[in-house]
């Protein structure tokens, strides 16, 4: 299968509003995405020859496939385990774990002091040898390490370990004076890159931030490179449940901040998930969702009070009726929109659902989206960044993802599998060629309709132009109705205790 490849290259100084791309399933180059292309015959014969020679000479230590197709998931399990390369760091040292394909992480312990003007973080030691020692590490604290074009836009930090003693004062080498002393550790990370896209904000930022910082039980300070006020405002409800302290704008705050412990970079496990085997306390994605619930609950209660005050008089129903299952449709405009959405709504209501059509915008308050989905039984939408909001669903709820032509791998990888890990009942509805607007543009035997993989193999520009930007969906209601009926029966059975809760 082909991993999506994004061709847009962001430059520093370009606002995310101008460069925003509504595609979460993307990589910047095929080598970075570990695209599993088919080796040609010559390469295959050469490989077999070399492999045979190796097998004759010595036991082969690794999987044959791993030589051809590096696995990001396997790399993560090796480097981000509870006993990672930097699981034990002595005082006065810097340890950097660069074994992960997704991100670098450096740990510092000792006398740590920031200098934002030089994009440096100093670790001062005093060995008493009288000899000046100097060591430095470079790191870009963002979780898309395998995408060179993306990483080229991320600010780089220089971590400097230097041995200063009394004799260094005479040469002008002196410790930076502390302007702010912190009694808790620091976590340094960047909100640059694809921040501005809800998928990347959760996958590349918030979930890795939770993975990295949860062990501190909120006794941690976040130091943010490429700091955005709108990001702090948007996710403030979540950040307050990850840290008891105000985040620091590394670029904008010129003061010297001093720490005794610091983590530079974020750990990431997989797409929109938390691997319990790699976290202290065996945390899962459900624990991250609990943070969302705590963060948005006060605001949701405020919204309820606002509604009650604006509608103070409500007539009580004469007889109590069974509440209908709630279905939320995540609606799209433009590409991948459901052309017969009104018919879909009417059909769902006839089946027995109470239907809400939700069209999230950049300015839509997340608490309102969370409220709608947290109280719903079924979420339905076409593959795209907005499907990230499945994280707002309660475990045991139903998530139906409409999968347009050419997006099967991405839909399953980025949303289907993560949804299952959250405990949702996932239904992927792969459309037929006749349900795609592309059916009106191409002959019925065209590879665009019959063999999307061959089109995707031609490169990201073809995938984006054909399957993402130009494709819309007209659901076959007879075929799709089966999924809705199944979801309705499941929901009602769960209410009646016939289905065990997740």
Tab-separated table of C-alpha atoms in Angstrom:
chain	number	residue	atom	x	y	z
A	1	UNK	CA	0.000	0.000	0.000
A	2	UNK	CA	1.065	3.557	-0.579
A	3	UNK	CA	1.658	5.950	2.245
A	4	UNK	CA	0.364	9.406	1.468
A	5	UNK	CA	3.037	11.945	0.614
A	6	UNK	CA	2.599	15.667	1.086
A	7	UNK	CA	4.342	17.843	-1.460
A	8	UNK	CA	3.715	21.218	0.181
A	9	UNK	CA	6.810	22.463	1.943
A	10	UNK	CA	6.285	24.928	4.747
A	11	UNK	CA	8.703	27.769	5.231
A	12	UNK	CA	9.453	29.580	8.462
A	13	UNK	CA	7.591	32.819	8.670
A	14	UNK	CA	4.627	31.479	6.678
A	15	UNK	CA	1.488	31.406	8.785
A	16	UNK	CA	-0.320	28.127	9.208
A	17	UNK	CA	-3.509	29.778	8.003
A	18	UNK	CA	-1.869	30.339	4.640
A	19	UNK	CA	-0.183	26.961	4.404
A	20	UNK	CA	-2.808	24.779	6.068
A	21	UNK	CA	-3.520	21.477	4.373
A	22	UNK	CA	-6.606	19.481	5.322
A	23	UNK	CA	-4.813	16.154	5.066
A	24	UNK	CA	-3.539	14.318	8.058
A	25	UNK	CA	-2.333	11.198	6.309
A	26	UNK	CA	0.777	12.629	4.734
A	27	UNK	CA	4.519	12.319	4.458
A	28	UNK	CA	6.917	14.609	2.704
A	29	UNK	CA	8.943	12.046	0.850
A	30	UNK	CA	8.456	8.423	0.058
A	31	UNK	CA	11.708	7.279	1.645
A	32	UNK	CA	10.664	8.976	4.884
A	33	UNK	CA	7.298	7.236	4.733
A	34	UNK	CA	8.901	3.824	4.277
A	35	UNK	CA	6.931	3.308	1.085
A	36	UNK	CA	6.839	-0.386	0.365
A	37	UNK	CA	7.594	-0.359	-3.331
A	38	UNK	CA	8.146	-3.612	-5.211
A	39	UNK	CA	11.842	-4.319	-5.851
A	40	UNK	CA	12.708	-4.955	-9.464
A	41	UNK	CA	13.927	-8.366	-10.602
A	42	UNK	CA	17.612	-7.423	-10.721
A	43	UNK	CA	17.532	-6.081	-7.190
A	44	UNK	CA	15.664	-9.141	-5.992
A	45	UNK	CA	18.184	-11.575	-7.514
A	46	UNK	CA	21.097	-9.574	-6.105
A	47	UNK	CA	19.472	-9.507	-2.704
A	48	UNK	CA	18.877	-13.270	-2.736
A	49	UNK	CA	22.502	-13.871	-3.664
A	50	UNK	CA	23.775	-11.707	-0.820
A	51	UNK	CA	21.301	-13.211	1.606
A	52	UNK	CA	22.366	-16.746	0.705
A	53	UNK	CA	25.999	-15.841	1.277
A	54	UNK	CA	25.175	-14.356	4.678
A	55	UNK	CA	23.196	-17.428	5.711
A	56	UNK	CA	26.107	-19.656	4.795
A	57	UNK	CA	28.591	-17.612	6.803
A	58	UNK	CA	26.640	-16.811	9.972
A	59	UNK	CA	23.204	-16.891	11.619
A	60	UNK	CA	21.079	-14.040	10.292
A	61	UNK	CA	19.994	-11.832	13.204
A	62	UNK	CA	17.153	-9.814	11.710
A	63	UNK	CA	14.051	-10.250	9.609
A	64	UNK	CA	14.623	-10.293	5.855
A	65	UNK	CA	11.743	-7.917	5.358
A	66	UNK	CA	13.201	-5.462	7.842
A	67	UNK	CA	16.154	-4.915	5.509
A	68	UNK	CA	13.845	-3.901	2.691
A	69	UNK	CA	11.127	-2.132	4.617
A	70	UNK	CA	12.108	-0.503	7.947
A	71	UNK	CA	9.230	-0.585	10.396
A	72	UNK	CA	8.533	2.563	12.356
A	73	UNK	CA	6.504	0.612	14.877
A	74	UNK	CA	9.357	-1.757	15.628
A	75	UNK	CA	11.794	1.126	15.981
A	76	UNK	CA	9.502	2.754	18.517
A	77	UNK	CA	9.221	-0.390	20.597
A	78	UNK	CA	12.994	-0.674	20.794
A	79	UNK	CA	13.767	2.950	21.609
A	80	UNK	CA	10.767	4.020	23.656
A	81	UNK	CA	10.519	1.068	26.009
A	82	UNK	CA	10.593	1.579	29.748
A	83	UNK	CA	14.265	0.619	29.624
A	84	UNK	CA	15.289	2.951	26.779
A	85	UNK	CA	18.832	4.096	26.104
A	86	UNK	CA	18.365	7.062	28.442
A	87	UNK	CA	16.283	5.401	31.135
A	88	UNK	CA	19.045	6.057	33.686
A	89	UNK	CA	20.900	9.383	33.457
A	90	UNK	CA	23.430	10.432	36.055
A	91	UNK	CA	23.684	13.974	37.375
A	92	UNK	CA	25.678	16.369	35.203
A	93	UNK	CA	25.141	14.488	31.943
A	94	UNK	CA	23.227	14.687	28.675
A	95	UNK	CA	21.850	11.503	27.123
A	96	UNK	CA	20.261	11.538	23.661
A	97	UNK	CA	18.206	8.660	22.287
A	98	UNK	CA	18.200	8.947	18.486
A	99	UNK	CA	17.193	5.370	17.698
A	100	UNK	CA	13.539	6.164	16.971
A	101	UNK	CA	12.428	6.803	13.404
A	102	UNK	CA	9.852	9.325	14.662
A	103	UNK	CA	11.637	11.592	17.116
A	104	UNK	CA	14.856	12.304	18.995
A	105	UNK	CA	14.706	12.706	22.769
A	106	UNK	CA	17.477	14.104	24.969
A	107	UNK	CA	17.544	14.031	28.767
A	108	UNK	CA	19.580	16.468	30.858
A	109	UNK	CA	20.256	16.404	34.594
A	110	UNK	CA	22.113	18.894	36.744
A	111	UNK	CA	22.582	22.665	36.559
A	112	UNK	CA	20.468	23.464	33.461
A	113	UNK	CA	20.092	27.042	32.172
A	114	UNK	CA	18.407	28.389	29.032
A	115	UNK	CA	19.660	31.027	26.619
A	116	UNK	CA	16.966	31.732	24.041
A	117	UNK	CA	19.005	34.303	22.107
A	118	UNK	CA	21.407	31.573	20.966
A	119	UNK	CA	18.787	28.797	20.989
A	120	UNK	CA	20.911	26.998	23.555
A	121	UNK	CA	20.390	25.079	26.767
A	122	UNK	CA	23.473	24.808	28.990
A	123	UNK	CA	24.316	22.076	31.460
A	124	UNK	CA	27.080	23.217	33.821
A	125	UNK	CA	29.301	20.710	35.554
A	126	UNK	CA	32.342	21.046	37.790
A	127	UNK	CA	34.567	17.994	37.784
A	128	UNK	CA	37.341	19.730	39.710
A	129	UNK	CA	39.968	18.682	37.163
A	130	UNK	CA	40.791	22.254	36.204
A	131	UNK	CA	40.429	21.333	32.562
A	132	UNK	CA	37.632	22.936	30.554
A	133	UNK	CA	35.433	20.282	28.914
A	134	UNK	CA	32.844	21.003	26.274
A	135	UNK	CA	30.228	18.826	24.559
A	136	UNK	CA	27.157	19.680	22.521
A	137	UNK	CA	24.136	17.976	20.989
A	138	UNK	CA	21.769	19.314	18.324
A	139	UNK	CA	18.076	18.471	18.422
A	140	UNK	CA	14.835	19.560	16.771
A	141	UNK	CA	12.083	18.703	19.281
A	142	UNK	CA	9.321	17.671	16.854
A	143	UNK	CA	7.847	14.226	16.193
A	144	UNK	CA	8.141	13.929	12.412
A	145	UNK	CA	11.843	13.218	12.261
A	146	UNK	CA	11.530	11.106	9.107
A	147	UNK	CA	10.214	14.054	7.053
A	148	UNK	CA	13.242	16.191	6.116
A	149	UNK	CA	11.220	18.999	4.537
A	150	UNK	CA	9.064	19.332	7.639
A	151	UNK	CA	12.027	19.190	9.995
A	152	UNK	CA	13.744	21.903	7.961
A	153	UNK	CA	11.091	24.300	9.286
A	154	UNK	CA	11.607	23.369	12.963
A	155	UNK	CA	13.866	25.468	15.192
A	156	UNK	CA	16.962	23.617	16.381
A	157	UNK	CA	18.223	23.641	19.945
A	158	UNK	CA	21.876	23.267	20.912
A	159	UNK	CA	22.387	21.401	24.175
A	160	UNK	CA	25.766	22.293	25.665
A	161	UNK	CA	27.503	20.486	28.495
A	162	UNK	CA	30.415	22.505	29.820
A	163	UNK	CA	32.735	22.076	32.803
A	164	UNK	CA	33.308	25.401	34.542
A	165	UNK	CA	35.354	25.909	37.675
A	166	UNK	CA	36.859	28.856	39.503
A	167	UNK	CA	39.710	29.273	37.007
A	168	UNK	CA	37.256	29.849	34.156
A	169	UNK	CA	36.115	33.179	35.620
A	170	UNK	CA	39.427	34.737	34.681
A	171	UNK	CA	38.953	33.718	31.017
A	172	UNK	CA	35.443	35.122	30.826
A	173	UNK	CA	33.695	31.749	30.803
A	174	UNK	CA	30.999	32.158	33.441
A	175	UNK	CA	27.676	30.570	34.201
A	176	UNK	CA	24.537	32.331	33.055
A	177	UNK	CA	22.738	34.017	35.917
A	178	UNK	CA	19.362	32.479	36.719
A	179	UNK	CA	16.425	34.853	36.276
A	180	UNK	CA	13.822	32.194	37.105
A	181	UNK	CA	14.500	29.088	39.200
A	182	UNK	CA	12.120	26.173	38.693
A	183	UNK	CA	11.743	23.438	41.277
A	184	UNK	CA	10.226	21.011	38.770
A	185	UNK	CA	11.489	19.384	35.546
A	186	UNK	CA	11.049	20.898	32.073
A	187	UNK	CA	9.808	19.379	28.831
A	188	UNK	CA	10.963	21.189	25.679
A	189	UNK	CA	8.978	20.738	22.447
A	190	UNK	CA	7.920	22.610	19.313
A	191	UNK	CA	4.464	23.594	18.114
A	192	UNK	CA	5.739	24.335	14.620
A	193	UNK	CA	5.474	22.048	11.593
A	194	UNK	CA	1.912	21.019	10.768
A	195	UNK	CA	0.400	22.589	13.857
A	196	UNK	CA	-2.843	24.099	12.604
A	197	UNK	CA	-4.228	20.759	11.434
A	198	UNK	CA	-6.287	18.990	14.096
A	199	UNK	CA	-4.833	15.568	13.273
A	200	UNK	CA	-1.266	16.798	13.660
A	201	UNK	CA	-2.110	18.827	16.758
A	202	UNK	CA	-3.199	15.631	18.499
A	203	UNK	CA	-0.967	13.047	16.842
A	204	UNK	CA	2.296	15.006	16.682
A	205	UNK	CA	1.797	17.205	19.730
A	206	UNK	CA	-0.781	16.597	22.450
A	207	UNK	CA	-0.642	12.804	22.689
A	208	UNK	CA	3.196	12.705	22.631
A	209	UNK	CA	3.173	15.497	25.235
A	210	UNK	CA	0.933	13.337	27.428
A	211	UNK	CA	3.149	10.274	26.876
A	212	UNK	CA	6.280	12.217	27.808
A	213	UNK	CA	4.962	14.228	30.759
A	214	UNK	CA	2.306	12.072	32.462
A	215	UNK	CA	4.848	10.472	34.806
A	216	UNK	CA	5.448	13.855	36.472
A	217	UNK	CA	1.841	14.101	37.664
A	218	UNK	CA	1.550	17.760	36.514
A	219	UNK	CA	4.728	18.818	38.347
A	220	UNK	CA	6.435	19.867	35.124
A	221	UNK	CA	6.978	23.040	33.080
A	222	UNK	CA	6.430	23.066	29.317
A	223	UNK	CA	8.996	25.068	27.349
A	224	UNK	CA	7.639	25.674	23.853
A	225	UNK	CA	9.569	26.544	20.716
A	226	UNK	CA	7.622	28.351	17.979
A	227	UNK	CA	5.022	29.250	20.576
A	228	UNK	CA	1.518	30.214	19.335
A	229	UNK	CA	-0.952	32.087	21.542
A	230	UNK	CA	-3.877	30.612	19.622
A	231	UNK	CA	-2.586	27.090	20.355
A	232	UNK	CA	-2.356	27.870	24.075
A	233	UNK	CA	-5.910	29.260	24.008
A	234	UNK	CA	-7.268	26.332	21.993
A	235	UNK	CA	-5.727	23.638	24.178
A	236	UNK	CA	-5.498	25.450	27.506
A	237	UNK	CA	-8.190	23.184	28.983
A	238	UNK	CA	-5.986	20.173	28.283
A	239	UNK	CA	-2.656	21.732	29.241
A	240	UNK	CA	-3.898	22.590	32.735
A	241	UNK	CA	-4.415	18.870	33.335
A	242	UNK	CA	-0.892	18.058	32.186
A	243	UNK	CA	0.963	20.802	34.050
A	244	UNK	CA	0.330	23.012	37.079
A	245	UNK	CA	2.524	25.762	35.601
A	246	UNK	CA	2.249	28.363	32.864
A	247	UNK	CA	4.066	27.296	29.677
A	248	UNK	CA	7.187	29.201	28.662
A	249	UNK	CA	7.630	30.837	25.258
A	250	UNK	CA	11.245	29.846	24.608
A	251	UNK	CA	11.672	32.109	21.569
A	252	UNK	CA	10.011	35.120	23.143
A	253	UNK	CA	11.110	34.871	26.786
A	254	UNK	CA	14.688	36.161	26.982
A	255	UNK	CA	15.100	35.376	30.673
A	256	UNK	CA	17.377	32.574	31.807
A	257	UNK	CA	15.270	29.730	33.184
A	258	UNK	CA	17.018	27.218	35.424
A	259	UNK	CA	16.096	23.574	35.990
A	260	UNK	CA	17.628	20.465	37.502
A	261	UNK	CA	15.950	18.037	35.066
A	262	UNK	CA	14.832	18.435	31.468
A	263	UNK	CA	13.510	16.346	28.593
A	264	UNK	CA	14.048	17.831	25.142
A	265	UNK	CA	11.739	16.308	22.529
A	266	UNK	CA	8.596	14.181	22.796
A	267	UNK	CA	8.114	10.439	22.677
A	268	UNK	CA	5.531	9.126	20.219
A	269	UNK	CA	4.248	5.574	19.940
A	270	UNK	CA	1.966	5.269	16.909
A	271	UNK	CA	-0.909	7.035	15.162
A	272	UNK	CA	-3.274	8.662	17.690
A	273	UNK	CA	-2.524	6.132	20.392
A	274	UNK	CA	-0.683	5.394	23.636
A	275	UNK	CA	1.087	2.053	24.004
A	276	UNK	CA	0.625	0.844	27.581
A	277	UNK	CA	3.754	-1.324	27.390
A	278	UNK	CA	5.881	1.791	26.809
A	279	UNK	CA	4.540	4.059	29.563
A	280	UNK	CA	5.049	4.216	33.299
A	281	UNK	CA	1.844	3.139	34.965
A	282	UNK	CA	0.757	1.281	31.791
A	283	UNK	CA	-1.255	4.231	30.501
A	284	UNK	CA	-3.428	3.845	27.389
A	285	UNK	CA	-5.242	6.119	24.964
A	286	UNK	CA	-8.263	5.825	27.259
A	287	UNK	CA	-6.253	7.574	29.991
A	288	UNK	CA	-5.490	10.381	27.556
A	289	UNK	CA	-9.178	10.625	26.766
A	290	UNK	CA	-9.883	10.941	30.497
A	291	UNK	CA	-7.692	14.055	30.429
A	292	UNK	CA	-9.869	15.461	27.635
A	293	UNK	CA	-12.980	14.693	29.657
A	294	UNK	CA	-11.631	16.484	32.731
A	295	UNK	CA	-10.466	19.402	30.650
A	296	UNK	CA	-13.717	20.075	28.813
A	297	UNK	CA	-16.217	19.167	31.540
A	298	UNK	CA	-16.216	22.609	33.285
A	299	UNK	CA	-16.753	24.459	30.001
A	300	UNK	CA	-19.554	22.079	28.995
A	301	UNK	CA	-21.270	22.707	32.312
A	302	UNK	CA	-20.948	26.422	31.604
A	303	UNK	CA	-22.570	25.962	28.195
A	304	UNK	CA	-25.477	24.129	29.833
A	305	UNK	CA	-25.989	26.967	32.304
A	306	UNK	CA	-25.937	29.493	29.472
A	307	UNK	CA	-28.612	27.539	27.606
A	308	UNK	CA	-30.769	27.205	30.717
A	309	UNK	CA	-30.576	30.926	31.408
A	310	UNK	CA	-31.575	31.772	27.844
A	311	UNK	CA	-34.484	29.285	27.969
A	312	UNK	CA	-35.615	29.324	31.623
A	313	UNK	CA	-39.104	27.874	31.050
A	314	UNK	CA	-39.275	24.308	29.809
A	315	UNK	CA	-42.440	22.201	29.768
A	316	UNK	CA	-41.996	18.718	31.119
A	317	UNK	CA	-43.152	15.901	28.818
A	318	UNK	CA	-46.434	14.267	29.747
A	319	UNK	CA	-44.993	10.806	29.391
A	320	UNK	CA	-41.404	9.646	29.529
A	321	UNK	CA	-40.159	8.433	26.161
A	322	UNK	CA	-37.153	6.304	25.367
A	323	UNK	CA	-34.408	8.653	24.200
A	324	UNK	CA	-33.376	8.053	20.618
A	325	UNK	CA	-29.769	7.073	19.907
A	326	UNK	CA	-27.739	10.111	18.861
A	327	UNK	CA	-25.967	10.142	15.523
A	328	UNK	CA	-23.486	12.938	14.738
A	329	UNK	CA	-22.526	13.410	11.097
A	330	UNK	CA	-19.212	15.218	10.606
A	331	UNK	CA	-20.005	17.183	7.474
A	332	UNK	CA	-17.567	18.449	4.840
A	333	UNK	CA	-17.723	21.166	2.197
A	334	UNK	CA	-15.832	20.788	-1.053
A	335	UNK	CA	-13.709	17.686	-1.489
A	336	UNK	CA	-14.993	14.414	-0.058
A	337	UNK	CA	-18.354	15.922	0.795
A	338	UNK	CA	-21.400	13.635	0.908
A	339	UNK	CA	-23.505	14.876	-2.008
A	340	UNK	CA	-26.712	13.242	-0.783
A	341	UNK	CA	-26.258	14.196	2.865
A	342	UNK	CA	-29.894	15.319	3.219
A	343	UNK	CA	-31.079	11.886	2.086
A	344	UNK	CA	-28.690	10.321	4.593
A	345	UNK	CA	-30.105	12.431	7.425
A	346	UNK	CA	-33.697	11.533	6.534
A	347	UNK	CA	-32.893	7.836	6.311
A	348	UNK	CA	-31.079	7.856	9.665
A	349	UNK	CA	-34.020	9.589	11.338
A	350	UNK	CA	-36.440	7.006	9.905
A	351	UNK	CA	-34.257	4.229	11.297
A	352	UNK	CA	-34.672	5.827	14.731
A	353	UNK	CA	-31.677	8.120	15.240
A	354	UNK	CA	-31.686	11.667	16.543
A	355	UNK	CA	-29.338	13.280	14.000
A	356	UNK	CA	-26.977	16.227	14.401
A	357	UNK	CA	-24.962	17.541	11.461
A	358	UNK	CA	-21.695	19.045	12.677
A	359	UNK	CA	-19.268	20.925	10.467
A	360	UNK	CA	-16.167	21.795	12.518
A	361	UNK	CA	-14.390	24.993	11.542
A	362	UNK	CA	-11.033	26.362	12.586
A	363	UNK	CA	-12.794	28.727	14.966
A	364	UNK	CA	-15.197	26.149	16.422
A	365	UNK	CA	-14.645	25.808	20.156
A	366	UNK	CA	-13.413	22.294	20.882
A	367	UNK	CA	-15.559	22.040	24.006
A	368	UNK	CA	-18.660	22.314	21.805
A	369	UNK	CA	-17.425	19.561	19.501
A	370	UNK	CA	-16.479	17.437	22.500
A	371	UNK	CA	-19.914	17.927	24.034
A	372	UNK	CA	-21.689	16.833	20.852
A	373	UNK	CA	-19.585	13.714	20.333
A	374	UNK	CA	-19.177	12.725	23.981
A	375	UNK	CA	-22.964	12.535	24.314
A	376	UNK	CA	-23.504	10.721	21.000
A	377	UNK	CA	-23.837	7.032	20.243
A	378	UNK	CA	-22.588	7.067	16.664
A	379	UNK	CA	-20.155	9.310	14.765
A	380	UNK	CA	-20.182	9.238	10.970
A	381	UNK	CA	-17.907	11.035	8.533
A	382	UNK	CA	-15.800	10.833	5.390
A	383	UNK	CA	-12.073	10.203	5.738
A	384	UNK	CA	-10.156	13.404	6.530
A	385	UNK	CA	-8.532	15.331	9.358
A	386	UNK	CA	-11.844	15.881	11.176
A	387	UNK	CA	-12.029	12.140	11.873
A	388	UNK	CA	-9.507	12.854	14.637
A	389	UNK	CA	-12.528	13.830	16.711
A	390	UNK	CA	-13.283	10.146	17.272
A	391	UNK	CA	-11.096	10.735	20.346
A	392	UNK	CA	-14.078	12.624	21.806
A	393	UNK	CA	-16.326	9.539	21.654
A	394	UNK	CA	-16.951	7.373	24.700
A	395	UNK	CA	-15.450	3.878	24.492
A	396	UNK	CA	-18.148	1.490	23.347
A	397	UNK	CA	-19.641	3.999	20.898
A	398	UNK	CA	-19.784	3.458	17.126
A	399	UNK	CA	-17.514	5.178	14.606
A	400	UNK	CA	-18.431	4.852	10.914
A	401	UNK	CA	-15.792	6.112	8.499
A	402	UNK	CA	-16.715	6.494	4.849
A	403	UNK	CA	-13.618	5.533	2.844
A	404	UNK	CA	-13.355	7.193	-0.600
A	405	UNK	CA	-11.497	5.543	-3.468
A	406	UNK	CA	-7.733	5.534	-3.061
A	407	UNK	CA	-7.751	6.165	0.698
A	408	UNK	CA	-8.178	2.638	2.124
A	409	UNK	CA	-4.734	2.303	3.707
A	410	UNK	CA	-4.754	5.764	5.235
A	411	UNK	CA	-8.299	5.498	6.568
A	412	UNK	CA	-7.527	2.243	8.346
A	413	UNK	CA	-4.067	3.260	9.595
A	414	UNK	CA	-4.788	6.769	10.828
A	415	UNK	CA	-8.320	6.344	12.178
A	416	UNK	CA	-9.655	2.797	11.970
A	417	UNK	CA	-6.999	1.028	14.033
A	418	UNK	CA	-6.619	3.884	16.580
A	419	UNK	CA	-10.405	3.949	17.066
A	420	UNK	CA	-10.385	0.257	17.931
A	421	UNK	CA	-7.621	0.850	20.468
A	422	UNK	CA	-9.821	3.478	22.120
A	423	UNK	CA	-12.541	0.857	22.448
A	424	UNK	CA	-14.867	2.122	19.749
A	425	UNK	CA	-16.883	-0.169	17.520
A	426	UNK	CA	-15.361	0.762	14.166
A	427	UNK	CA	-17.104	0.331	10.823
A	428	UNK	CA	-15.197	1.232	7.668
A	429	UNK	CA	-17.450	1.775	4.669
A	430	UNK	CA	-15.382	1.505	1.481
A	431	UNK	CA	-17.298	3.130	-1.336
A	432	UNK	CA	-17.732	1.494	-4.730
A	433	UNK	CA	-16.640	3.293	-7.913
A	434	UNK	CA	-20.247	4.246	-8.676
A	435	UNK	CA	-20.459	6.045	-5.317
A	436	UNK	CA	-17.568	8.333	-6.250
A	437	UNK	CA	-17.915	11.552	-8.220
A	438	UNK	CA	-14.883	10.317	-10.190
A	439	UNK	CA	-17.181	7.795	-11.871
A	440	UNK	CA	-18.577	10.668	-13.922
A	441	UNK	CA	-15.099	11.756	-15.043
A	442	UNK	CA	-13.429	8.477	-16.019
A	443	UNK	CA	-14.298	5.419	-18.078
A	444	UNK	CA	-15.495	2.494	-15.973
A	445	UNK	CA	-12.343	0.487	-16.735
A	446	UNK	CA	-9.942	3.340	-15.941
A	447	UNK	CA	-7.299	2.527	-13.267
A	448	UNK	CA	-8.480	5.573	-11.298
A	449	UNK	CA	-11.667	3.619	-10.573
A	450	UNK	CA	-10.527	0.023	-10.825
A	451	UNK	CA	-6.987	0.100	-9.433
A	452	UNK	CA	-6.423	3.097	-7.131
A	453	UNK	CA	-3.218	1.542	-5.782
A	454	UNK	CA	-1.576	1.830	-9.177
A	455	UNK	CA	-2.489	5.519	-9.257
A	456	UNK	CA	-1.160	6.065	-5.740
A	457	UNK	CA	2.074	4.366	-6.781
A	458	UNK	CA	2.645	7.236	-9.218
A	459	UNK	CA	3.187	9.664	-6.335
A	460	UNK	CA	1.540	11.979	-3.867
A	461	UNK	CA	0.642	14.627	-6.442
A	462	UNK	CA	-1.657	12.136	-8.187
A	463	UNK	CA	-3.220	10.931	-4.929
A	464	UNK	CA	-3.893	14.469	-3.770
A	465	UNK	CA	-5.128	15.805	-7.093
A	466	UNK	CA	-7.435	12.882	-7.875
A	467	UNK	CA	-8.584	11.199	-4.684
A	468	UNK	CA	-8.374	13.971	-2.111
A	469	UNK	CA	-9.061	17.251	-3.900
A	470	UNK	CA	-11.512	16.227	-6.631
A	471	UNK	CA	-13.456	13.349	-5.152
A	472	UNK	CA	-16.904	13.596	-3.597
A	473	UNK	CA	-19.190	10.851	-2.380
A	474	UNK	CA	-22.757	9.912	-3.284
A	475	UNK	CA	-23.679	7.099	-0.932
A	476	UNK	CA	-25.643	4.083	-2.142
A	477	UNK	CA	-28.349	4.329	0.508
A	478	UNK	CA	-29.520	0.744	0.113
A	479	UNK	CA	-25.992	-0.482	0.749
A	480	UNK	CA	-25.139	2.080	3.434
A	481	UNK	CA	-28.405	1.586	5.302
A	482	UNK	CA	-27.175	-1.799	6.509
A	483	UNK	CA	-24.377	-0.085	8.471
A	484	UNK	CA	-26.784	2.343	10.093
A	485	UNK	CA	-29.267	-0.391	11.016
A	486	UNK	CA	-26.432	-2.460	12.477
A	487	UNK	CA	-25.272	0.543	14.503
A	488	UNK	CA	-28.811	1.230	15.730
A	489	UNK	CA	-29.356	-2.375	16.840
A	490	UNK	CA	-25.970	-2.434	18.566
A	491	UNK	CA	-26.679	0.829	20.419
A	492	UNK	CA	-30.117	-0.250	21.614
A	493	UNK	CA	-28.777	-3.665	22.649
A	494	UNK	CA	-26.037	-1.973	24.656
A	495	UNK	CA	-28.601	0.202	26.408
A	496	UNK	CA	-30.590	-2.873	27.326
A	497	UNK	CA	-27.519	-4.541	28.756
A	498	UNK	CA	-27.274	-7.087	25.963
A	499	UNK	CA	-23.822	-5.828	24.918
A	500	UNK	CA	-20.988	-5.671	27.395
A	501	UNK	CA	-19.450	-2.196	27.824
A	502	UNK	CA	-15.907	-1.686	26.531
